Amino acid sequence: MSKWQSKEQLVDLLCELVQIPSVSGSAAEQEFPRAVMEQLRTLDYFHKHPAHLQAHPTGDGRCLVTALAKKEGVRDTIILISHFDVVSVEDYGAWHEHAFDPKTLTRLFSDRRQEMPEAVQQDLATGNWLFGRGTMDMKCGLVLHMSMIERACAGEFAGNLLLLTVPDEEANSAGMRAAVPVLLELAREHGLDYKTVVNSEPMFSRFPGDTDKYLYTGSIGKVLPGFLCYGKETHVGEPLAGLNANSMASQLTCELELNISYCEVIDGEATAPPTNLMQKDLKKGYSVQIPHRAVTLFNLFLLEKTIDQIVEPLLVSAKHAAEKILRNYKQQANLYSRHAPFSPPEPAIAVMTYEELHAYALRTYGKERVERLQEELIADRGDKDDRDMTIELVDGLAMLCKELSPMIILFFAPPFYPAVSSRSHPLIKRVAPRLEAYAEQKHGVRLKRQNYFGGISDLSYCGLQVPAAAMQPLVANMPLWEKGYSIPLQAMEAFDVPVLNLGPVGRDAHQWTERLEVDYAFDTLHKMLSHCIDLLLQEAGNEK
């Protein structure tokens, strides 16, 4: 008797998993793998092959789970990946206590339908939407993959399926970064030949009101460039004797915010322009000294550009900002000098990379002092996240080398998501049109193919579009690299498996109105996902 094949069974499993509040970084996130494994252990296959179901530590108290359904003597394997962490639920307000109870929350929303946003009212009226944190992003995907594993355990596919579900996708992707070496080891241990990695992240609307359905053959990349601005300290009564770092950071934000010159366009798909994620001064408490150190941090999406190709434009933007800062300073200083016996100084602003600052520090102060400084800062990390710790390391080094100020220092903060695209891979080029034809002919669904999933996903770690050595500009300018954050570049280069994302329809990810379209997910998509696996294994077999 099947466990997870009917719509009712799948809804029940989804609700059971959503009720575990596996917010990124929480105790429930650490407990979640046990619940998944307990469910999978109810399948006879894993009683017979217990070693095929494993929890693997990520090194930070969390675990990822792998479940391998293998046919004797068969190598061809499809990997099904998902993440089980979710974002927090503070945004639910009065509904907070029901955020992880989809059936109750959906009923309560329906009872108060007239108080809901118009789009929510329309969906509630259909009776086909399930609300709650994690329903669409992305425990539905995990549920669908568990259903496919059940089928694979019963021998329904021509090849092997490997389920992989990971923590931390919503934060730093520690789970997927730890998973890549695990996948390589499983391939060696079990004689697996990975053909495709299939993710089932929910479709993301490209614009408000978008009702199209998508098949993704890649995932967008993301980098977090930051600028530490080191001005010159002075009393607020003598502001022209210094240089305010907040003003410097503001000018950088004006230079980069929504700057479309940083957008990439590939086959008609454009990245969103950069936007500011953080801007603050680094003063400790209030005083009448102007803030002379500040930082600004940006989100920058990537498709095909290499790190080299973005470092130079970022430095050019910083130099433009520096010129505007100095031009404004000189203009205001000259105007002020008409009212006071004041001779404006001639400041200059050095623009450099973190790599250049670090090299100067080593030459000037020696390796021992620089390493001791970094070790002391890391030892005092406390509860600082990766962004704040990165800023501490840059700021500490800048203060050591304060004789270089005023200066603007370019650096990179975690996380980094490489862009990945399989649109030119022979297997994907053969399977994608066949899957699209099946969806339209059998289900009346028109899947629009997209080169890149725009919501950022763990597919980014399924290979590298460039040699690992080409990532050196990132490594050299990321202060936290191998000091609490790293990416398994060599393992990713060795892994390099084509990717697809075929997921459910949902709305309002990371909002209190997050919801899943149930019939599409657990009827139409359930059938399409099974057919997709069949096609991938069939086409992989034809390659031989």
Tab-separated table of N, CA and C in Angstrom, residues 79-151:
chain	number	residue	atom	x	y	z
A	79	ILE	N	19.666	12.996	-8.896
A	79	ILE	CA	19.660	13.561	-7.545
A	79	ILE	C	18.474	14.505	-7.415
A	80	LEU	N	17.695	14.332	-6.360
A	80	LEU	CA	16.579	15.227	-6.049
A	80	LEU	C	16.972	16.052	-4.826
A	81	ILE	N	17.137	17.361	-4.991
A	81	ILE	CA	17.579	18.175	-3.859
A	81	ILE	C	16.470	19.109	-3.376
A	82	SER	N	16.481	19.347	-2.076
A	82	SER	CA	15.538	20.274	-1.443
A	82	SER	C	16.197	20.835	-0.196
A	83	HIS	N	15.586	21.864	0.360
A	83	HIS	CA	16.033	22.361	1.669
A	83	HIS	C	14.853	22.335	2.618
A	84	PHE	N	15.145	22.107	3.890
A	84	PHE	CA	14.061	22.002	4.870
A	84	PHE	C	14.020	23.161	5.859
A	85	ASP	N	14.945	24.103	5.749
A	85	ASP	CA	14.856	25.262	6.631
A	85	ASP	C	13.881	26.284	6.049
A	86	VAL	N	13.351	27.114	6.915
A	86	VAL	CA	12.405	28.150	6.518
A	86	VAL	C	12.801	29.461	7.196
A	87	VAL	N	12.247	30.560	6.698
A	87	VAL	CA	12.509	31.852	7.324
A	87	VAL	C	11.600	32.022	8.533
A	88	SER	N	11.896	33.018	9.353
A	88	SER	CA	11.164	33.218	10.610
A	88	SER	C	9.735	33.694	10.349
A	89	VAL	N	8.937	33.739	11.407
A	89	VAL	CA	7.497	33.997	11.252
A	89	VAL	C	7.025	35.248	11.994
A	90	GLU	N	7.952	36.156	12.324
A	90	GLU	CA	7.537	37.387	13.009
A	90	GLU	C	6.513	38.168	12.191
A	91	ASP	N	6.598	38.044	10.854
A	91	ASP	CA	5.712	38.804	9.992
A	91	ASP	C	4.252	38.355	10.087
A	92	TYR	N	3.982	37.208	10.742
A	92	TYR	CA	2.611	36.727	10.848
A	92	TYR	C	1.803	37.511	11.883
A	93	GLY	N	2.459	38.269	12.731
A	93	GLY	CA	1.739	39.088	13.697
A	93	GLY	C	0.788	38.272	14.557
A	94	ALA	N	-0.496	38.629	14.528
A	94	ALA	CA	-1.495	37.956	15.351
A	94	ALA	C	-1.693	36.498	14.957
A	95	TRP	N	-1.270	36.131	13.760
A	95	TRP	CA	-1.405	34.761	13.274
A	95	TRP	C	-0.180	33.918	13.615
A	96	HIS	N	0.736	34.479	14.359
A	96	HIS	CA	2.037	33.868	14.620
A	96	HIS	C	1.928	32.427	15.122
A	97	GLU	N	1.033	32.184	16.063
A	97	GLU	CA	0.967	30.859	16.686
A	97	GLU	C	0.448	29.784	15.731
A	98	HIS	N	-0.125	30.195	14.607
A	98	HIS	CA	-0.668	29.226	13.652
A	98	HIS	C	0.174	29.137	12.374
A	99	ALA	N	1.310	29.830	12.337
A	99	ALA	CA	2.098	29.924	11.100
A	99	ALA	C	2.569	28.561	10.607
A	100	PHE	N	2.755	27.600	11.525
A	100	PHE	CA	3.240	26.272	11.149
A	100	PHE	C	2.124	25.212	11.176
A	101	ASP	N	0.899	25.655	11.145
A	101	ASP	CA	-0.254	24.738	11.147
A	101	ASP	C	-1.112	25.051	9.922
A	102	PRO	N	-0.758	24.501	8.757
A	102	PRO	CA	-1.393	24.934	7.505
A	102	PRO	C	-2.908	24.792	7.467
A	103	LYS	N	-3.434	23.673	7.941
A	103	LYS	CA	-4.881	23.480	7.845
A	103	LYS	C	-5.623	24.469	8.729
A	104	THR	N	-5.127	24.678	9.935
A	104	THR	CA	-5.768	25.648	10.828
A	104	THR	C	-5.650	27.059	10.288
A	105	LEU	N	-4.451	27.428	9.845
A	105	LEU	CA	-4.224	28.784	9.343
A	105	LEU	C	-5.091	29.052	8.116
A	106	THR	N	-5.174	28.090	7.223
A	106	THR	CA	-5.993	28.266	6.025
A	106	THR	C	-7.460	28.449	6.405
A	107	ARG	N	-7.931	27.694	7.372
A	107	ARG	CA	-9.312	27.826	7.812
A	107	ARG	C	-9.557	29.195	8.464
A	108	LEU	N	-8.614	29.646	9.280
A	108	LEU	CA	-8.761	30.946	9.927
A	108	LEU	C	-8.756	32.078	8.906
A	109	PHE	N	-7.857	31.983	7.927
A	109	PHE	CA	-7.833	33.007	6.872
A	109	PHE	C	-9.155	33.004	6.111
A	110	SER	N	-9.689	31.808	5.850
A	110	SER	CA	-10.948	31.712	5.110
A	110	SER	C	-12.085	32.336	5.913
A	111	ASP	N	-12.075	32.107	7.213
A	111	ASP	CA	-13.110	32.684	8.074
A	111	ASP	C	-13.033	34.207	8.110
A	112	ARG	N	-11.823	34.741	7.923
A	112	ARG	CA	-11.624	36.210	7.962
A	112	ARG	C	-11.290	36.730	6.566
A	113	ARG	N	-11.861	36.108	5.578
A	113	ARG	CA	-11.475	36.385	4.195
A	113	ARG	C	-11.557	37.862	3.832
A	114	GLN	N	-12.569	38.543	4.303
A	114	GLN	CA	-12.759	39.939	3.920
A	114	GLN	C	-11.664	40.851	4.453
A	115	GLU	N	-10.903	40.391	5.435
A	115	GLU	CA	-9.805	41.189	5.986
A	115	GLU	C	-8.491	40.951	5.247
A	116	MET	N	-8.489	39.986	4.335
A	116	MET	CA	-7.263	39.611	3.639
A	116	MET	C	-7.022	40.504	2.416
A	117	PRO	N	-5.767	40.587	1.948
A	117	PRO	CA	-5.501	41.287	0.692
A	117	PRO	C	-6.338	40.686	-0.449
A	118	GLU	N	-6.621	41.478	-1.451
A	118	GLU	CA	-7.529	41.045	-2.523
A	118	GLU	C	-7.063	39.763	-3.201
A	119	ALA	N	-5.756	39.667	-3.503
A	119	ALA	CA	-5.251	38.468	-4.168
A	119	ALA	C	-5.424	37.234	-3.299
A	120	VAL	N	-5.269	37.402	-1.990
A	120	VAL	CA	-5.463	36.288	-1.064
A	120	VAL	C	-6.936	35.884	-1.042
A	121	GLN	N	-7.830	36.875	-1.049
A	121	GLN	CA	-9.260	36.569	-1.078
A	121	GLN	C	-9.620	35.733	-2.296
A	122	GLN	N	-9.049	36.093	-3.429
A	122	GLN	CA	-9.344	35.365	-4.663
A	122	GLN	C	-8.875	33.914	-4.566
A	123	ASP	N	-7.692	33.704	-3.997
A	123	ASP	CA	-7.187	32.340	-3.878
A	123	ASP	C	-7.980	31.542	-2.844
A	124	LEU	N	-8.353	32.180	-1.756
A	124	LEU	CA	-9.151	31.491	-0.745
A	124	LEU	C	-10.490	31.030	-1.319
A	125	ALA	N	-11.035	31.823	-2.212
A	125	ALA	CA	-12.343	31.498	-2.789
A	125	ALA	C	-12.303	30.194	-3.596
A	126	THR	N	-11.136	29.824	-4.093
A	126	THR	CA	-11.025	28.597	-4.895
A	126	THR	C	-10.989	27.352	-4.020
A	127	GLY	N	-10.595	27.506	-2.759
A	127	GLY	CA	-10.445	26.349	-1.879
A	127	GLY	C	-9.283	25.452	-2.240
A	128	ASN	N	-8.358	25.968	-3.045
A	128	ASN	CA	-7.267	25.135	-3.562
A	128	ASN	C	-5.891	25.608	-3.112
A	129	TRP	N	-5.855	26.408	-2.062
A	129	TRP	CA	-4.576	26.933	-1.598
A	129	TRP	C	-4.387	26.594	-0.123
A	130	LEU	N	-3.139	26.241	0.220
A	130	LEU	CA	-2.779	25.901	1.592
A	130	LEU	C	-1.762	26.929	2.078
A	131	PHE	N	-2.060	27.564	3.217
A	131	PHE	CA	-1.232	28.642	3.737
A	131	PHE	C	-0.311	28.120	4.843
A	132	GLY	N	0.772	28.838	5.067
A	132	GLY	CA	1.668	28.501	6.164
A	132	GLY	C	3.123	28.575	5.761
A	133	ARG	N	3.970	28.832	6.759
A	133	ARG	CA	5.399	28.981	6.510
A	133	ARG	C	6.012	27.644	6.082
A	134	GLY	N	6.594	27.660	4.897
A	134	GLY	CA	7.242	26.461	4.378
A	134	GLY	C	6.374	25.637	3.456
A	135	THR	N	5.087	25.990	3.310
A	135	THR	CA	4.225	25.197	2.433
A	135	THR	C	4.744	25.215	1.002
A	136	MET	N	5.143	26.405	0.509
A	136	MET	CA	5.681	26.489	-0.851
A	136	MET	C	7.200	26.487	-0.847
A	137	ASP	N	7.823	27.103	0.147
A	137	ASP	CA	9.281	27.292	0.139
A	137	ASP	C	9.901	26.632	1.363
A	138	MET	N	10.393	25.325	1.231
A	138	MET	CA	10.041	24.511	0.097
A	138	MET	C	9.744	23.079	0.518
A	139	LYS	N	8.957	22.943	1.566
A	139	LYS	CA	8.668	21.587	2.039
A	139	LYS	C	7.768	20.820	1.085
A	140	CYS	N	7.032	21.530	0.242
A	140	CYS	CA	6.295	20.845	-0.823
A	140	CYS	C	7.265	20.088	-1.723
A	141	GLY	N	8.374	20.718	-2.080
A	141	GLY	CA	9.365	20.048	-2.923
A	141	GLY	C	9.919	18.801	-2.264
A	142	LEU	N	10.203	18.886	-0.969
A	142	LEU	CA	10.704	17.717	-0.247
A	142	LEU	C	9.667	16.601	-0.241
A	143	VAL	N	8.412	16.945	-0.022
A	143	VAL	CA	7.345	15.945	-0.012
A	143	VAL	C	7.256	15.241	-1.366
A	144	LEU	N	7.308	16.007	-2.443
A	144	LEU	CA	7.268	15.412	-3.780
A	144	LEU	C	8.453	14.471	-3.996
A	145	HIS	N	9.623	14.849	-3.512
A	145	HIS	CA	10.806	14.010	-3.674
A	145	HIS	C	10.680	12.730	-2.854
A	146	MET	N	10.105	12.820	-1.671
A	146	MET	CA	9.882	11.614	-0.878
A	146	MET	C	8.914	10.670	-1.589
A	147	SER	N	7.940	11.243	-2.271
A	147	SER	CA	7.010	10.432	-3.062
A	147	SER	C	7.747	9.724	-4.196
A	148	MET	N	8.655	10.439	-4.850
A	148	MET	CA	9.432	9.825	-5.936
A	148	MET	C	10.363	8.737	-5.399
A	149	ILE	N	10.928	8.945	-4.223
A	149	ILE	CA	11.783	7.922	-3.612
A	149	ILE	C	10.970	6.665	-3.304
A	150	GLU	N	9.749	6.860	-2.828
A	150	GLU	CA	8.898	5.695	-2.578
A	150	GLU	C	8.708	4.894	-3.862
A	151	ARG	N	8.500	5.580	-4.979
A	151	ARG	CA	8.343	4.889	-6.258
A	151	ARG	C	9.637	4.191	-6.671
